[in-house]
PDB file of C-alpha atoms and ligand atoms in Angstrom:
ATOM      1  CA  UNK E 750       0.000   0.000   0.000  1.00 92.00           C
ATOM      2  CA  UNK E 751       1.023   3.586  -0.605  1.00 95.00           C
ATOM      3  CA  UNK E 752       1.077   6.397   1.948  1.00 96.00           C
ATOM      4  CA  UNK E 753       0.423   9.923   0.676  1.00 96.00           C
ATOM      5  CA  UNK E 754       0.800  13.049   2.826  1.00 97.00           C
ATOM      6  CA  UNK E 755      -0.468  16.514   1.941  1.00 95.00           C
ATOM      7  CA  UNK E 756       1.321  19.056   4.125  1.00 95.00           C
ATOM      8  CA  UNK E 757       0.092  22.624   4.322  1.00 89.00           C
ATOM      9  CA  UNK E 758       0.280  25.528   6.731  1.00 87.00           C
ATOM     10  CA  UNK E 759      -2.780  24.395   8.688  1.00 89.00           C
ATOM     11  CA  UNK E 760      -2.895  20.600   8.412  1.00 92.00           C
ATOM     12  CA  UNK E 761      -0.948  17.449   7.747  1.00 95.00           C
ATOM     13  CA  UNK E 762      -3.277  15.018   5.997  1.00 95.00           C
ATOM     14  CA  UNK E 763      -2.309  11.428   5.343  1.00 96.00           C
ATOM     15  CA  UNK E 764      -3.967   8.608   3.411  1.00 95.00           C
ATOM     16  CA  UNK E 765      -3.327   5.008   2.575  1.00 96.00           C
ATOM     17  CA  UNK E 766      -4.045   4.330  -1.084  1.00 93.00           C
ATOM     18  CA  UNK E 767      -4.272   0.950  -2.713  1.00 89.00           C
ATOM     19  CA  UNK E 768      -1.877   0.663  -5.667  1.00 81.00           C
ATOM     20  CA  UNK E 769      -4.691  -0.959  -7.653  1.00 79.00           C
ATOM     21  CA  UNK E 770      -7.279   1.818  -7.519  1.00 73.00           C
ATOM     22  CA  UNK E 771      -7.660   5.442  -6.535  1.00 71.00           C
ATOM     23  CA  UNK E 772      -9.440   4.734  -3.290  1.00 76.00           C
ATOM     24  CA  UNK E 773      -8.056   6.136  -0.084  1.00 82.00           C
ATOM     25  CA  UNK E 774      -8.673   3.334   2.402  1.00 86.00           C
ATOM     26  CA  UNK E 775      -7.562   5.240   5.526  1.00 89.00           C
ATOM     27  CA  UNK E 776      -7.373   8.955   6.268  1.00 92.00           C
ATOM     28  CA  UNK E 777      -5.801  10.896   9.109  1.00 94.00           C
ATOM     29  CA  UNK E 778      -5.567  14.627   9.624  1.00 93.00           C
ATOM     30  CA  UNK E 779      -3.522  16.553  12.202  1.00 95.00           C
ATOM     31  CA  UNK E 780      -2.814  20.207  12.791  1.00 95.00           C
ATOM     32  CA  UNK E 781       0.473  21.596  11.454  1.00 94.00           C
ATOM     33  CA  UNK E 782       2.508  22.799  14.462  1.00 93.00           C
ATOM     34  CA  UNK E 783       2.997  26.558  14.548  1.00 90.00           C
ATOM     35  CA  UNK E 784       6.161  26.298  16.585  1.00 87.00           C
ATOM     36  CA  UNK E 785       9.245  24.554  15.247  1.00 95.00           C
ATOM     37  CA  UNK E 786      10.680  21.860  13.006  1.00 97.00           C
ATOM     38  CA  UNK E 787      11.159  19.284  15.777  1.00 97.00           C
ATOM     39  CA  UNK E 788       7.440  19.399  16.638  1.00 96.00           C
ATOM     40  CA  UNK E 789       6.572  19.322  12.931  1.00 97.00           C
ATOM     41  CA  UNK E 790       8.674  16.206  12.345  1.00 97.00           C
ATOM     42  CA  UNK E 791       6.978  14.499  15.296  1.00 97.00           C
ATOM     43  CA  UNK E 792       3.530  15.207  13.831  1.00 97.00           C
ATOM     44  CA  UNK E 793       4.514  13.995  10.345  1.00 97.00           C
ATOM     45  CA  UNK E 794       6.056  10.803  11.719  1.00 97.00           C
ATOM     46  CA  UNK E 795       3.019  10.349  13.957  1.00 97.00           C
ATOM     47  CA  UNK E 796       0.733  10.397  10.912  1.00 97.00           C
ATOM     48  CA  UNK E 797       2.972   7.951   9.019  1.00 97.00           C
ATOM     49  CA  UNK E 798       3.331   5.617  12.019  1.00 97.00           C
ATOM     50  CA  UNK E 799      -0.409   5.567  12.722  1.00 96.00           C
ATOM     51  CA  UNK E 800      -1.196   4.800   9.067  1.00 96.00           C
ATOM     52  CA  UNK E 801       1.559   2.155   8.963  1.00 95.00           C
ATOM     53  CA  UNK E 802      -0.215   0.224  11.701  1.00 94.00           C
ATOM     54  CA  UNK E 803      -3.228  -0.258   9.396  1.00 92.00           C
ATOM     55  CA  UNK E 804      -1.473  -1.855   6.408  1.00 91.00           C
ATOM     56  CA  UNK E 805       1.854  -2.933   4.998  1.00 93.00           C
ATOM     57  CA  UNK E 806       3.453   0.147   3.423  1.00 94.00           C
ATOM     58  CA  UNK E 807       5.513   0.081   0.202  1.00 94.00           C
ATOM     59  CA  UNK E 808       6.319   3.785  -0.156  1.00 95.00           C
ATOM     60  CA  UNK E 809       5.758   7.261   1.297  1.00 96.00           C
ATOM     61  CA  UNK E 810       4.993  10.277  -0.923  1.00 96.00           C
ATOM     62  CA  UNK E 811       4.863  13.847   0.357  1.00 96.00           C
ATOM     63  CA  UNK E 812       3.084  16.800  -1.228  1.00 94.00           C
ATOM     64  CA  UNK E 813       4.434  19.946   0.398  1.00 93.00           C
ATOM     65  CA  UNK E 814       5.035  23.639  -0.154  1.00 86.00           C
ATOM     66  CA  UNK E 815       8.551  24.614  -1.192  1.00 84.00           C
ATOM     67  CA  UNK E 816      11.111  22.369  -2.808  1.00 85.00           C
ATOM     68  CA  UNK E 817      14.272  20.441  -2.048  1.00 88.00           C
ATOM     69  CA  UNK E 818      17.538  22.152  -2.969  1.00 88.00           C
ATOM     70  CA  UNK E 819      19.314  19.789  -5.379  1.00 84.00           C
ATOM     71  CA  UNK E 820      22.756  20.538  -3.938  1.00 88.00           C
ATOM     72  CA  UNK E 821      22.117  20.637  -0.195  1.00 91.00           C
ATOM     73  CA  UNK E 822      19.051  18.385  -0.014  1.00 90.00           C
ATOM     74  CA  UNK E 823      17.451  20.958   2.282  1.00 94.00           C
ATOM     75  CA  UNK E 824      14.024  22.561   2.029  1.00 94.00           C
ATOM     76  CA  UNK E 825      13.638  25.982   0.424  1.00 90.00           C
ATOM     77  CA  UNK E 826      10.814  28.334  -0.520  1.00 83.00           C
ATOM     78  CA  UNK E 827       8.339  26.748   1.920  1.00 86.00           C
ATOM     79  CA  UNK E 828       5.678  28.981   3.432  1.00 83.00           C
ATOM     80  CA  UNK E 829       5.955  26.887   6.604  1.00 90.00           C
ATOM     81  CA  UNK E 830       8.978  28.991   7.434  1.00 90.00           C
ATOM     82  CA  UNK E 831      10.721  26.751   9.983  1.00 95.00           C
ATOM     83  CA  UNK E 832      10.953  24.046   7.292  1.00 95.00           C
ATOM     84  CA  UNK E 833      13.389  26.071   5.196  1.00 94.00           C
ATOM     85  CA  UNK E 834      16.988  24.896   5.623  1.00 96.00           C
ATOM     86  CA  UNK E 835      15.935  21.577   7.181  1.00 97.00           C
ATOM     87  CA  UNK E 836      16.806  18.170   5.724  1.00 97.00           C
ATOM     88  CA  UNK E 837      13.166  17.051   5.890  1.00 96.00           C
ATOM     89  CA  UNK E 838      13.396  14.212   3.363  1.00 94.00           C
ATOM     90  CA  UNK E 839      16.742  13.051   4.781  1.00 95.00           C
ATOM     91  CA  UNK E 840      15.199  12.887   8.252  1.00 97.00           C
ATOM     92  CA  UNK E 841      12.272  10.816   6.960  1.00 96.00           C
ATOM     93  CA  UNK E 842      14.525   8.499   4.961  1.00 95.00           C
ATOM     94  CA  UNK E 843      16.585   7.917   8.102  1.00 96.00           C
ATOM     95  CA  UNK E 844      13.435   6.730   9.879  1.00 96.00           C
ATOM     96  CA  UNK E 845      11.762   4.569   7.232  1.00 96.00           C
ATOM     97  CA  UNK E 846      13.113   1.798   5.033  1.00 95.00           C
ATOM     98  CA  UNK E 847      10.616   2.301   2.169  1.00 95.00           C
ATOM     99  CA  UNK E 848      11.135   4.849  -0.668  1.00 94.00           C
ATOM    100  CA  UNK E 849      10.285   8.453   0.337  1.00 94.00           C
ATOM    101  CA  UNK E 850       9.608  11.121  -2.315  1.00 93.00           C
ATOM    102  CA  UNK E 851       8.429  14.750  -2.202  1.00 93.00           C
ATOM    103  CA  UNK E 852       6.944  17.229  -4.659  1.00 93.00           C
ATOM    104  CA  UNK E 853       4.697  20.316  -4.776  1.00 91.00           C
ATOM    105  CA  UNK E 854       0.904  20.675  -4.978  1.00 90.00           C
ATOM    106  CA  UNK E 855       0.726  21.366  -8.728  1.00 93.00           C
ATOM    107  CA  UNK E 856       2.750  18.238  -9.464  1.00 94.00           C
ATOM    108  CA  UNK E 857       0.457  16.276  -7.132  1.00 94.00           C
ATOM    109  CA  UNK E 858      -2.517  17.567  -9.125  1.00 95.00           C
ATOM    110  CA  UNK E 859      -0.912  16.439 -12.404  1.00 96.00           C
ATOM    111  CA  UNK E 860      -0.009  13.016 -11.002  1.00 95.00           C
ATOM    112  CA  UNK E 861      -3.388  12.323  -9.394  1.00 94.00           C
ATOM    113  CA  UNK E 862      -5.359  13.399 -12.478  1.00 96.00           C
ATOM    114  CA  UNK E 863      -3.055  11.431 -14.815  1.00 95.00           C
ATOM    115  CA  UNK E 864      -3.271   8.277 -12.718  1.00 91.00           C
ATOM    116  CA  UNK E 865      -6.941   8.205 -11.841  1.00 91.00           C
ATOM    117  CA  UNK E 866      -8.693  11.471 -12.691  1.00 95.00           C
ATOM    118  CA  UNK E 867      -9.613  13.679 -15.641  1.00 97.00           C
ATOM    119  CA  UNK E 868      -6.565  12.570 -17.675  1.00 97.00           C
ATOM    120  CA  UNK E 869      -6.684   8.874 -16.785  1.00 95.00           C
ATOM    121  CA  UNK E 870      -7.147   7.769 -20.387  1.00 96.00           C
ATOM    122  CA  UNK E 871      -3.911   9.543 -21.385  1.00 97.00           C
ATOM    123  CA  UNK E 872      -1.173   7.034 -22.193  1.00 95.00           C
ATOM    124  CA  UNK E 873       1.860   9.251 -21.908  1.00 96.00           C
ATOM    125  CA  UNK E 874       1.327  12.893 -21.014  1.00 97.00           C
ATOM    126  CA  UNK E 875      -0.804  15.566 -19.420  1.00 97.00           C
ATOM    127  CA  UNK E 876      -0.526  19.154 -18.291  1.00 98.00           C
ATOM    128  CA  UNK E 877      -2.229  20.253 -15.073  1.00 97.00           C
ATOM    129  CA  UNK E 878      -2.627  23.921 -14.200  1.00 97.00           C
ATOM    130  CA  UNK E 879      -3.831  25.331 -10.882  1.00 95.00           C
ATOM    131  CA  UNK E 880      -5.767  28.578 -11.311  1.00 96.00           C
ATOM    132  CA  UNK E 881      -6.475  29.469  -7.715  1.00 93.00           C
ATOM    133  CA  UNK E 882      -4.909  31.977  -5.362  1.00 90.00           C
ATOM    134  CA  UNK E 883      -1.755  31.494  -7.421  1.00 91.00           C
ATOM    135  CA  UNK E 884      -0.959  29.723 -10.672  1.00 95.00           C
ATOM    136  CA  UNK E 885       1.174  26.595 -10.788  1.00 93.00           C
ATOM    137  CA  UNK E 886       1.564  23.749 -13.210  1.00 96.00           C
ATOM    138  CA  UNK E 887       2.610  20.136 -13.376  1.00 96.00           C
ATOM    139  CA  UNK E 888       3.756  18.226 -16.446  1.00 97.00           C
ATOM    140  CA  UNK E 889       3.629  14.467 -16.959  1.00 97.00           C
ATOM    141  CA  UNK E 890       5.608  13.121 -19.918  1.00 96.00           C
ATOM    142  CA  UNK E 891       6.344   9.469 -20.678  1.00 94.00           C
ATOM    143  CA  UNK E 892       4.270   8.600 -17.633  1.00 93.00           C
ATOM    144  CA  UNK E 893       6.463  10.469 -15.156  1.00 93.00           C
ATOM    145  CA  UNK E 894       6.369  13.906 -13.574  1.00 94.00           C
ATOM    146  CA  UNK E 895       8.831  16.431 -15.034  1.00 94.00           C
ATOM    147  CA  UNK E 896      10.652  17.868 -12.028  1.00 88.00           C
ATOM    148  CA  UNK E 897      13.620  19.331 -13.854  1.00 87.00           C
ATOM    149  CA  UNK E 898      17.163  20.306 -13.005  1.00 85.00           C
ATOM    150  CA  UNK E 899      16.120  22.938 -10.444  1.00 83.00           C
ATOM    151  CA  UNK E 900      12.721  21.557  -9.467  1.00 82.00           C
ATOM    152  CA  UNK E 901      11.100  24.148 -11.731  1.00 87.00           C
ATOM    153  CA  UNK E 902       9.412  21.737 -14.143  1.00 91.00           C
ATOM    154  CA  UNK E 903       5.888  22.968 -14.861  1.00 93.00           C
ATOM    155  CA  UNK E 904       6.211  26.328 -13.061  1.00 91.00           C
ATOM    156  CA  UNK E 905       4.312  28.097 -15.801  1.00 94.00           C
ATOM    157  CA  UNK E 906       2.794  30.660 -13.452  1.00 95.00           C
ATOM    158  CA  UNK E 907       6.009  32.627 -13.694  1.00 94.00           C
ATOM    159  CA  UNK E 908       6.474  32.753 -17.440  1.00 95.00           C
ATOM    160  CA  UNK E 909       5.628  36.184 -18.831  1.00 95.00           C
ATOM    161  CA  UNK E 910       2.162  36.389 -20.370  1.00 95.00           C
ATOM    162  CA  UNK E 911       2.387  37.147 -24.109  1.00 90.00           C
ATOM    163  CA  UNK E 912       1.020  40.674 -24.516  1.00 85.00           C
ATOM    164  CA  UNK E 913      -0.342  42.614 -27.456  1.00 81.00           C
ATOM    165  CA  UNK E 914       0.374  46.253 -28.290  1.00 72.00           C
ATOM    166  CA  UNK E 915      -3.251  47.097 -27.533  1.00 72.00           C
ATOM    167  CA  UNK E 916      -2.914  45.951 -23.896  1.00 74.00           C
ATOM    168  CA  UNK E 917      -1.522  48.920 -22.072  1.00 70.00           C
ATOM    169  CA  UNK E 918      -3.659  49.260 -18.983  1.00 66.00           C
ATOM    170  CA  UNK E 919      -1.007  50.762 -16.771  1.00 66.00           C
ATOM    171  CA  UNK E 920       2.587  49.710 -16.131  1.00 74.00           C
ATOM    172  CA  UNK E 921       3.857  46.171 -16.137  1.00 87.00           C
ATOM    173  CA  UNK E 922       2.959  44.383 -12.917  1.00 91.00           C
ATOM    174  CA  UNK E 923       5.799  43.016 -10.824  1.00 93.00           C
ATOM    175  CA  UNK E 924       5.281  39.572  -9.313  1.00 93.00           C
ATOM    176  CA  UNK E 925       6.516  38.567  -5.849  1.00 89.00           C
ATOM    177  CA  UNK E 926       9.049  36.363  -7.682  1.00 89.00           C
ATOM    178  CA  UNK E 927      10.725  39.493  -9.069  1.00 92.00           C
ATOM    179  CA  UNK E 928       9.685  39.052 -12.713  1.00 94.00           C
ATOM    180  CA  UNK E 929       7.169  41.229 -14.567  1.00 93.00           C
ATOM    181  CA  UNK E 930       3.792  40.330 -16.112  1.00 94.00           C
ATOM    182  CA  UNK E 931       3.930  36.751 -14.856  1.00 95.00           C
ATOM    183  CA  UNK E 932       1.077  34.531 -16.042  1.00 97.00           C
ATOM    184  CA  UNK E 933       0.011  34.263 -12.394  1.00 96.00           C
ATOM    185  CA  UNK E 934      -0.753  37.996 -12.307  1.00 95.00           C
ATOM    186  CA  UNK E 935      -3.403  37.438 -15.006  1.00 96.00           C
ATOM    187  CA  UNK E 936      -4.764  33.891 -14.939  1.00 97.00           C
ATOM    188  CA  UNK E 937      -4.834  33.048 -11.218  1.00 96.00           C
ATOM    189  CA  UNK E 938      -8.049  33.827  -9.361  1.00 96.00           C
ATOM    190  CA  UNK E 939      -6.202  36.731  -7.777  1.00 95.00           C
ATOM    191  CA  UNK E 940      -5.136  37.904 -11.246  1.00 96.00           C
ATOM    192  CA  UNK E 941      -8.716  37.615 -12.513  1.00 97.00           C
ATOM    193  CA  UNK E 942      -9.837  39.999  -9.762  1.00 97.00           C
ATOM    194  CA  UNK E 943      -6.789  42.272 -10.180  1.00 95.00           C
ATOM    195  CA  UNK E 944      -7.307  42.863 -13.901  1.00 95.00           C
ATOM    196  CA  UNK E 945     -11.038  43.462 -13.338  1.00 97.00           C
ATOM    197  CA  UNK E 946     -10.210  46.102 -10.724  1.00 96.00           C
ATOM    198  CA  UNK E 947      -8.019  47.991 -13.236  1.00 93.00           C
ATOM    199  CA  UNK E 948     -11.221  49.038 -15.013  1.00 93.00           C
ATOM    200  CA  UNK E 949     -14.085  48.538 -12.557  1.00 96.00           C
ATOM    201  CA  UNK E 950     -14.987  48.714  -8.879  1.00 98.00           C
ATOM    202  CA  UNK E 951     -13.362  45.712  -7.166  1.00 98.00           C
ATOM    203  CA  UNK E 952     -15.434  42.516  -7.011  1.00 98.00           C
ATOM    204  CA  UNK E 953     -14.669  38.932  -6.032  1.00 97.00           C
ATOM    205  CA  UNK E 954     -14.181  36.366  -8.785  1.00 97.00           C
ATOM    206  CA  UNK E 955     -17.471  34.732  -7.764  1.00 96.00           C
ATOM    207  CA  UNK E 956     -19.281  38.065  -8.089  1.00 98.00           C
ATOM    208  CA  UNK E 957     -17.803  38.700 -11.522  1.00 98.00           C
ATOM    209  CA  UNK E 958     -18.824  35.241 -12.738  1.00 98.00           C
ATOM    210  CA  UNK E 959     -22.304  35.769 -11.304  1.00 98.00           C
ATOM    211  CA  UNK E 960     -22.543  39.023 -13.287  1.00 98.00           C
ATOM    212  CA  UNK E 961     -21.293  37.104 -16.353  1.00 98.00           C
ATOM    213  CA  UNK E 962     -24.110  34.587 -15.921  1.00 98.00           C
ATOM    214  CA  UNK E 963     -26.574  37.491 -15.834  1.00 98.00           C
ATOM    215  CA  UNK E 964     -25.203  38.768 -19.151  1.00 98.00           C
ATOM    216  CA  UNK E 965     -23.512  41.874 -17.715  1.00 98.00           C
ATOM    217  CA  UNK E 966     -21.483  43.283 -20.624  1.00 98.00           C
ATOM    218  CA  UNK E 967     -18.449  44.287 -18.561  1.00 98.00           C
ATOM    219  CA  UNK E 968     -18.330  40.847 -16.945  1.00 98.00           C
ATOM    220  CA  UNK E 969     -18.750  39.114 -20.317  1.00 98.00           C
ATOM    221  CA  UNK E 970     -15.862  41.134 -21.753  1.00 98.00           C
ATOM    222  CA  UNK E 971     -13.714  40.356 -18.720  1.00 98.00           C
ATOM    223  CA  UNK E 972     -14.361  36.598 -18.731  1.00 98.00           C
ATOM    224  CA  UNK E 973     -13.590  36.553 -22.469  1.00 98.00           C
ATOM    225  CA  UNK E 974     -10.366  38.502 -21.881  1.00 97.00           C
ATOM    226  CA  UNK E 975      -9.409  36.144 -19.031  1.00 98.00           C
ATOM    227  CA  UNK E 976     -10.128  33.055 -21.168  1.00 98.00           C
ATOM    228  CA  UNK E 977      -8.005  34.515 -23.950  1.00 97.00           C
ATOM    229  CA  UNK E 978      -5.117  35.049 -21.508  1.00 97.00           C
ATOM    230  CA  UNK E 979      -5.449  31.456 -20.266  1.00 98.00           C
ATOM    231  CA  UNK E 980      -5.500  30.206 -23.878  1.00 98.00           C
ATOM    232  CA  UNK E 981      -2.225  32.072 -24.476  1.00 97.00           C
ATOM    233  CA  UNK E 982      -0.671  30.361 -21.434  1.00 98.00           C
ATOM    234  CA  UNK E 983      -1.887  26.905 -22.481  1.00 98.00           C
ATOM    235  CA  UNK E 984      -1.064  27.462 -26.159  1.00 97.00           C
ATOM    236  CA  UNK E 985       2.545  28.223 -25.246  1.00 96.00           C
ATOM    237  CA  UNK E 986       2.795  24.923 -23.392  1.00 96.00           C
ATOM    238  CA  UNK E 987       1.061  22.976 -26.182  1.00 97.00           C
ATOM    239  CA  UNK E 988       3.712  24.274 -28.575  1.00 97.00           C
ATOM    240  CA  UNK E 989       6.417  22.837 -26.316  1.00 96.00           C
ATOM    241  CA  UNK E 990       5.064  19.509 -25.039  1.00 96.00           C
ATOM    242  CA  UNK E 991       1.730  18.985 -26.868  1.00 98.00           C
ATOM    243  CA  UNK E 992       0.103  17.014 -24.006  1.00 98.00           C
ATOM    244  CA  UNK E 993      -2.731  14.539 -24.536  1.00 98.00           C
ATOM    245  CA  UNK E 994      -4.973  16.222 -21.944  1.00 98.00           C
ATOM    246  CA  UNK E 995      -4.979  19.565 -20.113  1.00 98.00           C
ATOM    247  CA  UNK E 996      -6.497  19.543 -16.613  1.00 98.00           C
ATOM    248  CA  UNK E 997      -7.466  22.682 -14.707  1.00 97.00           C
ATOM    249  CA  UNK E 998      -7.648  22.792 -10.906  1.00 95.00           C
ATOM    250  CA  UNK E 999      -8.074  25.495  -8.265  1.00 93.00           C
ATOM    251  CA  UNK E1000     -10.930  27.914  -7.619  1.00 94.00           C
ATOM    252  CA  UNK E1001     -11.413  29.378 -11.117  1.00 97.00           C
ATOM    253  CA  UNK E1002     -11.447  25.870 -12.621  1.00 96.00           C
ATOM    254  CA  UNK E1003     -14.891  25.417 -11.047  1.00 96.00           C
ATOM    255  CA  UNK E1004     -16.315  28.076 -13.400  1.00 97.00           C
ATOM    256  CA  UNK E1005     -17.770  26.058 -16.291  1.00 98.00           C
ATOM    257  CA  UNK E1006     -18.074  29.169 -18.460  1.00 98.00           C
ATOM    258  CA  UNK E1007     -14.355  29.337 -19.180  1.00 98.00           C
ATOM    259  CA  UNK E1008     -13.972  25.875 -20.783  1.00 98.00           C
ATOM    260  CA  UNK E1009     -15.612  26.485 -24.196  1.00 98.00           C
ATOM    261  CA  UNK E1010     -14.061  29.964 -24.358  1.00 98.00           C
ATOM    262  CA  UNK E1011     -10.532  28.713 -23.674  1.00 98.00           C
ATOM    263  CA  UNK E1012     -10.959  25.716 -26.001  1.00 97.00           C
ATOM    264  CA  UNK E1013     -12.116  27.986 -28.826  1.00 96.00           C
ATOM    265  CA  UNK E1014      -9.167  30.357 -28.374  1.00 97.00           C
ATOM    266  CA  UNK E1015      -6.452  27.736 -27.849  1.00 97.00           C
ATOM    267  CA  UNK E1016      -5.933  27.416 -31.609  1.00 96.00           C
ATOM    268  CA  UNK E1017      -5.176  31.131 -31.861  1.00 96.00           C
ATOM    269  CA  UNK E1018      -1.927  30.467 -30.012  1.00 97.00           C
ATOM    270  CA  UNK E1019      -0.766  27.074 -31.280  1.00 97.00           C
ATOM    271  CA  UNK E1020       1.464  26.412 -34.271  1.00 97.00           C
ATOM    272  CA  UNK E1021      -1.087  24.066 -35.812  1.00 95.00           C
ATOM    273  CA  UNK E1022      -4.601  25.529 -35.965  1.00 95.00           C
ATOM    274  CA  UNK E1023      -6.165  22.068 -35.659  1.00 94.00           C
ATOM    275  CA  UNK E1024      -5.325  21.389 -32.032  1.00 95.00           C
ATOM    276  CA  UNK E1025      -8.179  19.676 -30.196  1.00 94.00           C
ATOM    277  CA  UNK E1026      -6.525  18.883 -26.862  1.00 97.00           C
ATOM    278  CA  UNK E1027      -9.254  18.230 -24.268  1.00 98.00           C
ATOM    279  CA  UNK E1028      -9.329  20.839 -21.480  1.00 98.00           C
ATOM    280  CA  UNK E1029     -10.995  19.323 -18.421  1.00 98.00           C
ATOM    281  CA  UNK E1030     -11.865  20.165 -14.867  1.00 97.00           C
ATOM    282  CA  UNK E1031      -9.864  18.269 -12.223  1.00 96.00           C
ATOM    283  CA  UNK E1032     -11.822  15.414 -10.651  1.00 96.00           C
ATOM    284  CA  UNK E1033     -10.098  14.827  -7.332  1.00 92.00           C
ATOM    285  CA  UNK E1034     -10.729  18.223  -5.731  1.00 87.00           C
ATOM    286  CA  UNK E1035      -9.114  18.555  -2.305  1.00 84.00           C
ATOM    287  CA  UNK E1036      -7.904  14.941  -2.474  1.00 88.00           C
ATOM    288  CA  UNK E1037      -5.456  15.613  -5.316  1.00 89.00           C
ATOM    289  CA  UNK E1038      -2.698  16.484  -2.832  1.00 89.00           C
ATOM    290  CA  UNK E1039      -2.775  13.208  -0.902  1.00 93.00           C
ATOM    291  CA  UNK E1040      -3.485  11.039  -3.955  1.00 93.00           C
ATOM    292  CA  UNK E1041      -0.755  12.641  -6.099  1.00 94.00           C
ATOM    293  CA  UNK E1042       1.694  12.342  -3.221  1.00 95.00           C
ATOM    294  CA  UNK E1043       0.821   8.669  -2.733  1.00 95.00           C
ATOM    295  CA  UNK E1044       1.407   7.881  -6.420  1.00 93.00           C
ATOM    296  CA  UNK E1045       4.616   9.930  -6.651  1.00 92.00           C
ATOM    297  CA  UNK E1046       7.118   7.181  -5.699  1.00 90.00           C
ATOM    298  CA  UNK E1047       5.462   4.708  -8.113  1.00 84.00           C
ATOM    299  CA  UNK E1048       4.755   6.996 -11.077  1.00 80.00           C
ATOM    300  CA  UNK E1049       6.370   4.738 -13.629  1.00 62.00           C
ATOM    301  CA  UNK E1050       4.631   1.619 -12.357  1.00 59.00           C
ATOM    302  CA  UNK E1051       1.270   0.505 -13.632  1.00 45.00           C
ATOM    303  CA  UNK E1052      -1.565   1.167 -11.250  1.00 41.00           C
TER     304      UNK E1052
HETATM  305 ZN1  LIG V 892       6.285  35.498 -10.912  1.00 91.31          ZN
END
């Protein structure tokens, strides 16, 4: 059996998943300690140990914020701040004899949807994009997640959005990453609200989509603009990896209105104008983190 852990700022959630289907057979959830790494490690090991008592475990996969520095093996960029600089994976590997692997939430989305979700019929590849508070991506090619030399594989939220001369609503927007006009500033849920507020009184994404459903002209124009931006982002990736399926997750992915609009515009930004890549809503919802983490160590194996 596979253990998958989804670690966030508020909770550490663990599941046992059968390697033969997508069903989580046991679940356990504990609060993420606010204090220090030693307490954190105790909680994580506590979740693993409790789950291990329920079944024989073949591997442990971790979905977590931040990444592992390739040179030092230590955590970096985690928003659980005391994790940064710690040899988290090394400490787990020292405690358990089964394979231990770690990746981020967007990669977990891609893995879980490829293995048993909206892209499960794909033989080789899929692209998963989170359009929520931020924008992240995960790429599966040849049945395995593309992590890359620096752990940046799939980080499409921080490519610059292709712009047109006609789009000059104020100065370029600087992202927290230091770059300008990152895709995330336009196609995340936060970006959707930000670009609306450049022209209108601020509203939440839900309010704008509700106005869209009512036929409000400003909202219609904005949702069309947003869908065009997302098609540019996806079209760029199609021209590089041409995945079998594109899966969208995160808050904005729940808005059904965007799917036909993005699908119609995708061909505007691909080399071939006959691209018909399916663009689908993620199926696993909040479970994608634990499921993707559980599958991570066995990605290349048939499930
Ligand atoms: Zn950025």
